[in-house]
Amino acid sequence: MDTLDVARWQFGITTVYHFIFVPLTIGLAPLVAIMQTAWVRTGNERWLRLTKFFGKLLLINFAIGVATGIVQEFQFGMAWSEYSRFVGDVFGAPLAMEALAAFFVESTFLGLWIFGWDKLPKKIHLACIWAVAIATNLSAYFILAANSWMQHPVGATFNEERGRAEMTDIGAVLSNNTLLAAFPHTISAAFLTAGTFVAGIAAWWMVRLVRAGQVEKARDVYRPAVVLGVIVMVISGVGVALSGDQQAKLMFEQQPTKMAAAEALCQTTSSVPFSILAVGPLGTGDDCDQVTHLLEIPGALSFLATGDFSSTLQGTDQLQQSYEEKYGYTDANGEPISYIPNLAVTYWGFRLMIGFALGSAALALVAFWVTRKGRVSGNVWVGRLGIAAIATPFLASSFGWIFTEMGRQPWVVAPNPNPGGVDGVWLLTARGVSTVTSTGTILTSLIAFTLLYGILAVFWYRLMHRYAIQGVADSEHDPSPDNPDNDPDTAHERPLSFAY
């Protein structure tokens, strides 16, 4: 592998790993805020106990997410210095806003929330967690603004003398139509992840307590958490579907190669079906005509792209030809350029994103049925489904980002003169890699980061597992039944344990 390949592997591995924690933090912070609001408004201790239980899991996830996220920005300068030089004038503004206006608020009020139990007035303490929830989602907006500019450059011009993009309108960057489509989709997916997480854990505990004969505790504490999770899952699931449809139609206009690759569509065709399964040499596009599509839904891809079941979509062959005419046939080294993304990654990434999202739907349906009319369930399969379903929205989000980023290739900044974009601002991924960092250096850091992230993954899982199986304490000041060492007489001295 050359420097470009190693740099792409490094950024891909670290980014996908980091994004495991992002959607849960974005979605769980508002849910914890909702639980605490319910306690403040009703005085029901059930909601206080749930707030502290899921708040502890939120803190663990937040800490690991911050640690892994810092690495991303260092990679811009180390492995992607040419990319940083090209986009730095544009990226500086949203990234600075994310750090100062969002992350600073988020971390400050999270600290107040952690150490403010029994020290701040109830409503002030409640305002702290809401500030965290709002800042977390605002942080996502600024990060998505930067990413959406890569998908669809706006508010900038290309300086030929300096060979870089320069911002001309920050307002256009922050109101990019690609951003306005990506933000609700990402946030909906985050709430789906958090809702599944809350419902899954609560369902497992509900079943466990019912089977142990503690039906009242299961009904009083865990059933409300299951119901809250299911409500969030249903609302966010609808949001994911509607915003995803909007994104697909915008993607067809801005990045037609991504849409064609998502179906492995070789030739320009009308009434394009959506295939559930394809067999054949799904590669870079050279053998596209040999791919056989199975289990097709007639006209579905045409509708997804344009809203018309009979519309015509360009195939990869025609798109490759048009891009060659506009952007050239070869790169700086004289090698031919393929403007078509890897078909296997985009085709299956798109389907795995949708398929794994259905895991949350399965849990929502089952949980809704077994908790109807105040009921609780002791069926062991309900608990197992709850645990299994927790992973599905994480996987769906990861494959969604893999599809989004790999589908943009070979561009790190995609050319999008229409609709509403700026012409002449684009950068091939091959030209964004650092020219002074050796392959060996990046490979060494890739190995080091992968090993370090593997260790962090073990710690994250062990901590989440440890505190999840402790469950909600029997009362605000009682120790958890699975954590007898947590002495209630000294609990107030340990703010990080949330006074269990």
Coordinates of C-alpha atoms in Angstrom, one line a residue:
M1 CA 0.0 0.0 0.0
D2 CA 1.1 3.5 -0.7
T3 CA 0.8 6.6 1.5
L4 CA -2.7 7.4 0.2
D5 CA -4.0 3.9 1.0
V6 CA -2.5 3.9 4.5
A7 CA -3.8 7.4 5.2
R8 CA -7.3 6.5 4.1
W9 CA -7.3 3.3 6.2
Q10 CA -6.1 5.2 9.2
F11 CA -8.7 8.0 8.9
G12 CA -11.5 5.4 8.1
I13 CA -10.7 3.2 11.1
T14 CA -10.4 6.0 13.6
T15 CA -13.4 7.9 12.3
V16 CA -15.8 4.9 12.3
Y17 CA -14.6 3.9 15.7
H18 CA -15.1 7.4 17.1
F19 CA -18.6 7.6 15.6
I20 CA -19.7 4.6 17.6
F21 CA -19.9 6.9 20.6
V22 CA -21.3 10.1 18.9
P23 CA -24.9 9.1 18.2
L24 CA -25.4 7.7 21.7
T25 CA -24.1 10.9 23.3
I26 CA -26.2 13.1 21.0
G27 CA -29.4 11.2 21.7
L28 CA -29.0 10.1 25.3
A29 CA -28.2 13.5 26.7
P30 CA -31.7 14.8 25.8
L31 CA -33.3 11.6 27.1
V32 CA -31.5 12.0 30.4
A33 CA -32.7 15.6 30.5
I34 CA -36.3 14.4 29.9
M35 CA -36.0 11.9 32.7
Q36 CA -34.8 14.6 35.1
T37 CA -37.5 17.0 34.0
A38 CA -40.1 14.3 34.7
W39 CA -38.6 14.0 38.3
V40 CA -38.6 17.8 38.9
R41 CA -42.2 18.2 37.6
T42 CA -43.8 15.1 39.3
G43 CA -41.5 14.5 42.3
N44 CA -41.6 10.8 41.4
E45 CA -38.4 9.2 42.6
R46 CA -38.6 6.7 39.8
W47 CA -37.4 9.3 37.3
L48 CA -34.6 10.5 39.6
R49 CA -33.2 6.9 39.8
L50 CA -33.5 6.5 36.1
T51 CA -31.8 9.8 35.5
K52 CA -28.8 8.8 37.6
F53 CA -28.6 5.3 36.1
F54 CA -28.6 6.4 32.4
G55 CA -26.7 9.5 33.3
K56 CA -23.8 7.4 34.5
L57 CA -23.8 5.5 31.2
L58 CA -23.9 8.8 29.3
L59 CA -20.8 10.0 31.1
I60 CA -18.8 6.9 30.3
N61 CA -19.8 7.1 26.6
F62 CA -19.0 10.9 26.6
A63 CA -15.5 10.5 28.0
I64 CA -14.5 7.8 25.5
G65 CA -16.0 9.8 22.7
V66 CA -14.0 12.9 23.6
A67 CA -10.8 10.9 23.8
T68 CA -11.2 9.3 20.5
G69 CA -12.4 12.4 18.7
I70 CA -9.3 14.5 19.5
V71 CA -7.3 12.2 17.2
Q72 CA -9.3 13.2 14.1
E73 CA -8.1 16.8 14.1
F74 CA -4.5 15.7 14.5
Q75 CA -4.8 13.6 11.4
F76 CA -5.7 16.6 9.3
G77 CA -2.2 18.0 9.8
M78 CA -0.2 14.8 9.9
A79 CA -1.6 12.6 7.1
W80 CA -3.7 15.1 5.2
S81 CA -1.7 18.3 5.2
E82 CA -2.5 19.2 1.5
Y83 CA -6.2 18.7 2.3
S84 CA -5.9 21.0 5.3
R85 CA -4.1 23.6 3.3
F86 CA -6.9 23.5 0.7
V87 CA -9.9 23.6 3.0
G88 CA -8.4 25.4 6.1
D89 CA -9.8 28.8 5.3
V90 CA -13.3 27.3 5.1
F91 CA -13.1 24.6 7.8
G92 CA -11.6 26.9 10.4
A93 CA -14.9 28.8 11.1
P94 CA -17.3 25.9 11.8
L95 CA -14.7 23.9 13.7
A96 CA -13.9 26.9 15.9
M97 CA -17.6 27.5 16.5
E98 CA -18.0 23.8 17.5
A99 CA -15.1 24.1 20.0
L100 CA -16.1 27.5 21.5
A101 CA -19.8 27.7 21.2
A102 CA -20.7 24.1 21.6
F103 CA -18.1 21.9 23.2
F104 CA -17.1 24.5 25.7
V105 CA -20.7 24.9 26.9
E106 CA -21.2 21.2 26.8
S107 CA -18.2 20.3 28.9
T108 CA -18.7 23.2 31.3
F109 CA -22.4 22.4 32.1
L110 CA -21.7 18.7 32.2
G111 CA -19.2 19.3 35.0
L112 CA -21.8 21.4 36.8
W113 CA -24.3 18.7 36.4
I114 CA -22.0 16.0 37.7
F115 CA -20.9 17.8 40.8
G116 CA -24.0 19.8 41.3
W117 CA -26.2 17.1 42.9
D118 CA -27.5 18.4 46.3
K119 CA -25.5 21.6 45.7
L120 CA -27.5 23.4 43.1
P121 CA -31.2 24.2 43.2
K122 CA -33.3 21.6 41.4
K123 CA -34.2 23.8 38.4
I124 CA -30.7 25.2 38.0
H125 CA -29.3 21.7 38.1
L126 CA -31.9 20.6 35.5
A127 CA -31.0 23.6 33.3
C128 CA -27.4 22.3 33.3
I129 CA -28.3 18.9 31.7
W130 CA -30.5 20.7 29.2
A131 CA -27.6 23.0 28.3
V132 CA -25.5 19.8 27.7
A133 CA -28.2 18.3 25.5
I134 CA -28.6 21.5 23.4
A135 CA -24.8 22.0 23.1
T136 CA -24.3 18.4 22.1
N137 CA -26.7 18.8 19.2
L138 CA -25.3 22.2 18.3
S139 CA -21.9 20.7 18.2
A140 CA -23.2 18.1 15.7
Y141 CA -24.6 20.9 13.5
F142 CA -21.2 22.6 13.2
I143 CA -19.3 19.4 12.5
L144 CA -21.9 18.5 9.8
A145 CA -21.5 22.0 8.3
A146 CA -17.9 21.2 7.7
N147 CA -18.7 17.8 6.3
S148 CA -21.5 19.0 4.1
W149 CA -19.2 21.6 2.6
M150 CA -17.0 18.7 1.4
Q151 CA -20.1 17.1 -0.1
H152 CA -21.4 20.3 -1.7
P153 CA -19.1 23.4 -1.6
V154 CA -20.8 26.7 -1.1
G155 CA -19.9 30.2 0.2
A156 CA -16.3 29.9 -1.1
T157 CA -14.1 30.5 -4.2
F158 CA -11.0 29.0 -5.5
N159 CA -7.8 31.1 -5.3
E160 CA -5.7 30.0 -8.2
E161 CA -2.6 31.9 -7.0
R162 CA -2.6 30.1 -3.6
G163 CA -4.2 26.9 -4.8
R164 CA -6.8 26.7 -2.1
A165 CA -10.5 27.4 -1.4
E166 CA -11.3 30.6 0.5
M167 CA -14.5 31.4 2.3
T168 CA -16.6 34.2 1.0
D169 CA -19.9 33.7 2.9
I170 CA -20.1 32.0 6.3
G171 CA -23.9 32.2 6.2
A172 CA -24.0 30.1 3.0
V173 CA -21.7 27.5 4.7
L174 CA -24.0 27.3 7.7
S175 CA -27.2 27.1 5.6
N176 CA -25.9 24.7 3.0
N177 CA -28.9 22.7 1.6
T178 CA -26.8 19.5 2.1
L179 CA -26.4 20.4 5.8
L180 CA -30.1 21.1 6.2
A181 CA -30.8 17.6 4.9
A182 CA -28.0 15.9 6.8
F183 CA -28.6 17.4 10.2
P184 CA -32.1 16.1 10.8
H185 CA -31.2 12.7 9.4
T186 CA -28.1 12.4 11.7
I187 CA -30.0 13.7 14.8
S188 CA -33.0 11.3 14.1
A189 CA -30.5 8.4 13.8
A190 CA -28.9 9.5 17.1
F191 CA -32.3 9.6 18.9
L192 CA -33.1 6.2 17.4
T193 CA -29.8 4.9 18.8
A194 CA -30.5 6.3 22.3
G195 CA -34.1 5.2 22.3
T196 CA -33.0 1.7 21.5
F197 CA -30.3 1.8 24.1
V198 CA -32.7 2.9 26.8
A199 CA -35.5 0.5 25.8
G200 CA -33.1 -2.4 25.3
I201 CA -31.5 -2.2 28.7
A202 CA -34.8 -1.5 30.5
A203 CA -36.5 -4.4 28.7
W204 CA -33.7 -6.7 29.8
W205 CA -34.1 -5.6 33.4
M206 CA -37.9 -5.8 33.2
V207 CA -37.8 -9.4 32.1
R208 CA -35.1 -10.2 34.7
L209 CA -37.2 -8.8 37.6
V210 CA -40.4 -10.4 36.5
R211 CA -38.8 -13.8 36.4
A212 CA -37.3 -13.1 39.8
G213 CA -40.8 -12.3 41.2
Q214 CA -40.2 -8.5 41.5
V215 CA -43.1 -7.6 39.3
E216 CA -43.9 -4.3 41.0
K217 CA -40.4 -2.9 40.6
A218 CA -40.4 -4.0 37.0
R219 CA -43.7 -2.2 36.4
D220 CA -42.8 0.9 38.5
V221 CA -39.2 1.6 37.3
Y222 CA -38.3 -0.2 34.1
R223 CA -41.6 -0.3 32.2
P224 CA -41.7 3.6 32.0
A225 CA -38.2 3.5 30.6
V226 CA -39.2 1.0 28.0
V227 CA -42.2 3.1 27.0
L228 CA -40.1 6.2 26.8
G229 CA -37.5 4.4 24.7
V230 CA -40.2 3.0 22.4
I231 CA -41.8 6.5 21.9
V232 CA -38.5 8.0 21.0
M233 CA -37.7 5.1 18.6
V234 CA -41.0 5.5 16.8
I235 CA -40.7 9.3 16.4
S236 CA -37.1 9.2 15.4
G237 CA -37.6 6.2 13.1
V238 CA -40.2 8.2 11.1
G239 CA -37.7 11.1 11.1
V240 CA -34.9 8.9 9.8
A241 CA -37.1 7.7 6.9
L242 CA -38.4 11.1 5.9
S243 CA -35.0 12.9 6.2
G244 CA -33.3 10.0 4.4
D245 CA -35.7 10.4 1.5
Q246 CA -34.9 14.1 1.3
Q247 CA -31.2 13.3 1.4
A248 CA -31.5 10.7 -1.3
K249 CA -33.1 13.2 -3.7
L250 CA -30.5 15.8 -3.0
M251 CA -27.8 13.3 -3.4
F252 CA -29.1 12.4 -6.9
E253 CA -28.8 16.0 -7.9
Q254 CA -25.4 16.7 -6.3
Q255 CA -23.6 13.4 -6.5
P256 CA -25.2 11.2 -9.2
T257 CA -22.2 8.8 -9.1
K258 CA -23.1 7.9 -5.5
M259 CA -26.7 7.2 -6.4
A260 CA -25.7 5.0 -9.4
A261 CA -23.1 3.1 -7.3
A262 CA -25.7 2.5 -4.6
E263 CA -27.6 0.3 -7.1
A264 CA -24.6 -0.8 -9.2
L265 CA -26.4 0.8 -12.1
C266 CA -24.2 0.5 -15.2
Q267 CA -26.3 1.9 -18.0
T268 CA -28.7 4.9 -18.1
T269 CA -32.1 3.4 -17.4
S270 CA -35.7 4.5 -16.8
S271 CA -37.9 3.1 -14.0
V272 CA -34.9 1.9 -12.1
P273 CA -35.7 -0.8 -9.5
F274 CA -34.1 -1.2 -6.1
S275 CA -32.5 -4.6 -5.7
I276 CA -32.4 -6.3 -2.3
L277 CA -29.6 -8.6 -3.4
A278 CA -26.9 -8.5 -6.2
V279 CA -24.4 -11.1 -7.2
G280 CA -21.3 -10.7 -9.4
P281 CA -18.0 -8.8 -9.5
L282 CA -18.9 -5.7 -7.5
G283 CA -15.7 -3.8 -7.8
T284 CA -14.6 -0.4 -9.0
G285 CA -17.1 -0.4 -11.9
D286 CA -15.1 -2.1 -14.7
D287 CA -17.2 -5.3 -14.4
C288 CA -20.4 -3.5 -13.6
D289 CA -22.3 -5.1 -16.5
Q290 CA -21.7 -8.6 -15.1
V291 CA -23.6 -7.9 -11.9
T292 CA -26.9 -9.7 -11.6
H293 CA -29.7 -8.0 -9.5
L294 CA -32.1 -10.2 -7.5
L295 CA -35.3 -9.5 -5.5
E296 CA -36.0 -6.1 -7.1
I297 CA -38.6 -3.6 -6.1
P298 CA -39.8 -2.1 -9.5
G299 CA -39.1 1.7 -9.9
A300 CA -38.1 2.1 -6.2
L301 CA -34.7 3.7 -6.9
S302 CA -36.1 6.1 -9.4
F303 CA -38.7 7.2 -6.9
L304 CA -36.0 7.5 -4.1
A305 CA -34.0 9.7 -6.4
T306 CA -36.6 11.9 -8.0
G307 CA -40.1 11.1 -6.5
D308 CA -41.1 9.6 -9.9
F309 CA -41.2 5.8 -10.4
S310 CA -40.6 6.2 -14.1
S311 CA -37.7 8.7 -14.0
T312 CA -34.4 8.1 -15.8
L313 CA -31.1 7.7 -13.9
Q314 CA -27.6 7.9 -15.4
G315 CA -25.5 4.8 -15.2
T316 CA -21.8 4.5 -14.1
D317 CA -20.6 4.2 -17.7
Q318 CA -22.1 7.4 -18.9
L319 CA -21.2 9.2 -15.7
Q320 CA -17.6 8.1 -16.0
Q321 CA -17.4 9.5 -19.5
S322 CA -19.0 12.8 -18.6
Y323 CA -16.6 13.3 -15.6
E324 CA -13.6 12.4 -17.8
E325 CA -14.6 15.1 -20.2
K326 CA -14.9 17.7 -17.5
Y327 CA -12.2 16.9 -15.0
G328 CA -9.6 14.9 -17.0
Y329 CA -8.7 11.3 -17.8
T330 CA -5.6 10.9 -15.7
D331 CA -4.2 12.1 -12.4
A332 CA -0.9 14.0 -11.8
N333 CA 1.1 10.7 -12.2
G334 CA -0.6 9.9 -15.5
E335 CA -2.7 7.1 -14.0
P336 CA -6.3 6.8 -15.2
I337 CA -8.9 8.2 -12.8
S338 CA -12.1 6.2 -11.9
Y339 CA -14.8 8.7 -10.9
I340 CA -17.1 5.8 -9.8
P341 CA -17.0 4.8 -6.1
N342 CA -16.3 1.3 -5.1
L343 CA -19.5 -0.5 -6.0
A344 CA -19.2 -3.2 -3.3
V345 CA -18.8 -0.7 -0.5
T346 CA -21.6 1.6 -1.6
Y347 CA -24.0 -1.1 -2.7
W348 CA -23.8 -3.1 0.5
G349 CA -23.2 -0.1 2.8
F350 CA -26.5 1.4 1.6
R351 CA -28.4 -1.8 2.3
L352 CA -26.8 -2.6 5.6
M353 CA -27.6 0.9 6.8
I354 CA -31.3 0.3 6.1
G355 CA -31.3 -3.4 7.2
F356 CA -29.7 -2.8 10.6
A357 CA -32.1 0.1 11.3
L358 CA -34.9 -2.4 11.1
G359 CA -33.5 -4.0 14.3
S360 CA -34.8 -1.0 16.3
A361 CA -38.1 -1.4 14.6
A362 CA -38.4 -5.0 15.7
L363 CA -37.7 -4.1 19.3
A364 CA -40.1 -1.2 19.2
L365 CA -42.9 -3.5 17.9
V366 CA -42.3 -6.2 20.5
A367 CA -41.8 -3.8 23.4
F368 CA -45.0 -1.9 22.5
W369 CA -46.9 -5.1 22.5
V370 CA -45.6 -6.6 25.8
T371 CA -46.0 -3.3 27.7
R372 CA -49.5 -2.4 26.5
K373 CA -52.1 -1.5 29.1
G374 CA -49.6 -1.5 31.9
R375 CA -48.3 -5.0 31.4
V376 CA -44.8 -6.2 31.9
S377 CA -43.2 -9.3 30.4
G378 CA -41.0 -12.1 31.8
N379 CA -40.4 -13.7 28.4
V380 CA -36.7 -14.4 28.1
W381 CA -36.8 -13.7 24.4
V382 CA -37.9 -10.1 25.0
G383 CA -34.9 -9.5 27.1
R384 CA -32.6 -11.1 24.6
L385 CA -34.1 -9.0 21.8
G386 CA -33.6 -5.9 23.8
I387 CA -29.9 -6.6 24.2
A388 CA -29.4 -7.7 20.6
A389 CA -31.3 -4.7 19.2
I390 CA -29.0 -2.2 21.1
A391 CA -26.2 -2.8 18.5
T392 CA -28.3 -2.4 15.4
P393 CA -28.7 1.4 15.2
F394 CA -24.9 1.7 16.0
L395 CA -24.2 -0.5 13.0
A396 CA -26.7 1.3 10.9
S397 CA -25.1 4.7 11.6
S398 CA -21.7 3.4 10.9
F399 CA -22.6 1.9 7.6
G400 CA -24.5 5.0 6.7
W401 CA -21.3 7.1 7.2
I402 CA -19.2 4.6 5.3
F403 CA -21.7 4.9 2.4
T404 CA -21.7 8.7 2.6
E405 CA -18.0 9.1 2.6
M406 CA -16.9 6.2 0.4
G407 CA -19.7 7.2 -2.1
R408 CA -18.0 10.6 -2.5
Q409 CA -14.8 9.1 -3.8
P410 CA -12.5 9.8 -5.6
W411 CA -13.2 13.3 -4.2
V412 CA -12.4 14.6 -0.8
V413 CA -14.2 17.8 -1.8
A414 CA -16.8 16.9 -4.4
P415 CA -17.4 19.2 -7.4
N416 CA -21.0 20.4 -7.2
P417 CA -21.8 23.4 -9.4
N418 CA -25.5 22.7 -9.1
P419 CA -27.9 23.1 -7.5
G420 CA -26.6 26.1 -5.6
G421 CA -23.0 25.1 -5.3
V422 CA -19.9 26.8 -6.5
D423 CA -18.0 25.7 -9.6
G424 CA -14.3 25.2 -9.6
V425 CA -13.9 24.2 -5.9
W426 CA -13.0 20.5 -5.7
L427 CA -10.2 18.3 -4.6
L428 CA -9.3 14.7 -5.4
T429 CA -8.6 12.5 -2.4
A430 CA -5.2 11.6 -3.9
R431 CA -4.2 15.2 -3.9
G432 CA -5.2 15.8 -0.3
V433 CA -2.7 13.4 1.3
S434 CA 0.4 14.8 2.9
T435 CA 3.5 15.0 0.7
V436 CA 6.1 15.1 3.5
T437 CA 4.9 12.3 5.8
S438 CA 6.2 8.9 4.9
T439 CA 4.2 5.8 4.4
G440 CA 6.1 4.2 7.3
T441 CA 5.2 7.0 9.7
I442 CA 1.5 6.8 8.9
L443 CA 1.5 3.0 9.0
T444 CA 3.1 3.2 12.5
S445 CA 0.5 5.6 13.7
L446 CA -2.2 3.4 12.1
I447 CA -1.0 0.4 14.1
A448 CA -0.6 2.4 17.3
F449 CA -4.1 4.0 17.0
T450 CA -5.7 0.7 16.2
L451 CA -4.2 -1.0 19.2
L452 CA -5.0 1.9 21.5
Y453 CA -8.6 2.0 20.3
G454 CA -8.9 -1.7 20.8
I455 CA -7.8 -1.3 24.4
L456 CA -10.3 1.6 24.8
A457 CA -13.0 -0.5 23.3
V458 CA -12.4 -3.2 26.0
F459 CA -12.5 -0.6 28.8
W460 CA -15.6 1.1 27.3
Y461 CA -17.5 -2.2 27.1
R462 CA -16.5 -3.4 30.6
L463 CA -17.5 -0.1 32.1
M464 CA -20.8 0.1 30.3
H465 CA -21.5 -3.6 31.1
R466 CA -20.6 -3.2 34.7
Y467 CA -22.9 -0.3 35.4
A468 CA -25.7 -1.5 33.2
I469 CA -26.0 -4.8 35.1
Q470 CA -26.0 -3.0 38.4
G471 CA -29.4 -1.6 37.5
V472 CA -31.4 1.2 39.1
A473 CA -30.9 1.4 42.9
D474 CA -33.9 0.5 45.1
S475 CA -34.1 4.2 46.2
E476 CA -32.2 7.4 45.7
H477 CA -29.9 6.8 48.7
D478 CA -29.8 3.0 48.7
P479 CA -26.9 1.1 47.1
S480 CA -27.6 -0.8 44.0
P481 CA -28.5 -4.5 44.7
D482 CA -25.6 -5.6 42.6
N483 CA -23.1 -3.1 44.1
P484 CA -23.2 -3.6 47.9
D485 CA -19.9 -1.7 48.3
N486 CA -21.6 1.5 47.5
D487 CA -22.3 2.7 51.0
P488 CA -25.2 5.1 51.1
D489 CA -23.7 6.9 54.1
T490 CA -20.8 8.1 52.1
A491 CA -22.4 8.2 48.7
H492 CA -22.7 12.0 48.7
E493 CA -18.9 12.2 48.8
R494 CA -18.6 10.5 45.4
P495 CA -20.3 12.8 42.9
L496 CA -19.1 10.7 39.9
S497 CA -21.2 7.8 41.3
F498 CA -24.3 10.0 41.3
A499 CA -24.9 9.3 45.0
Y500 CA -25.9 5.7 44.6

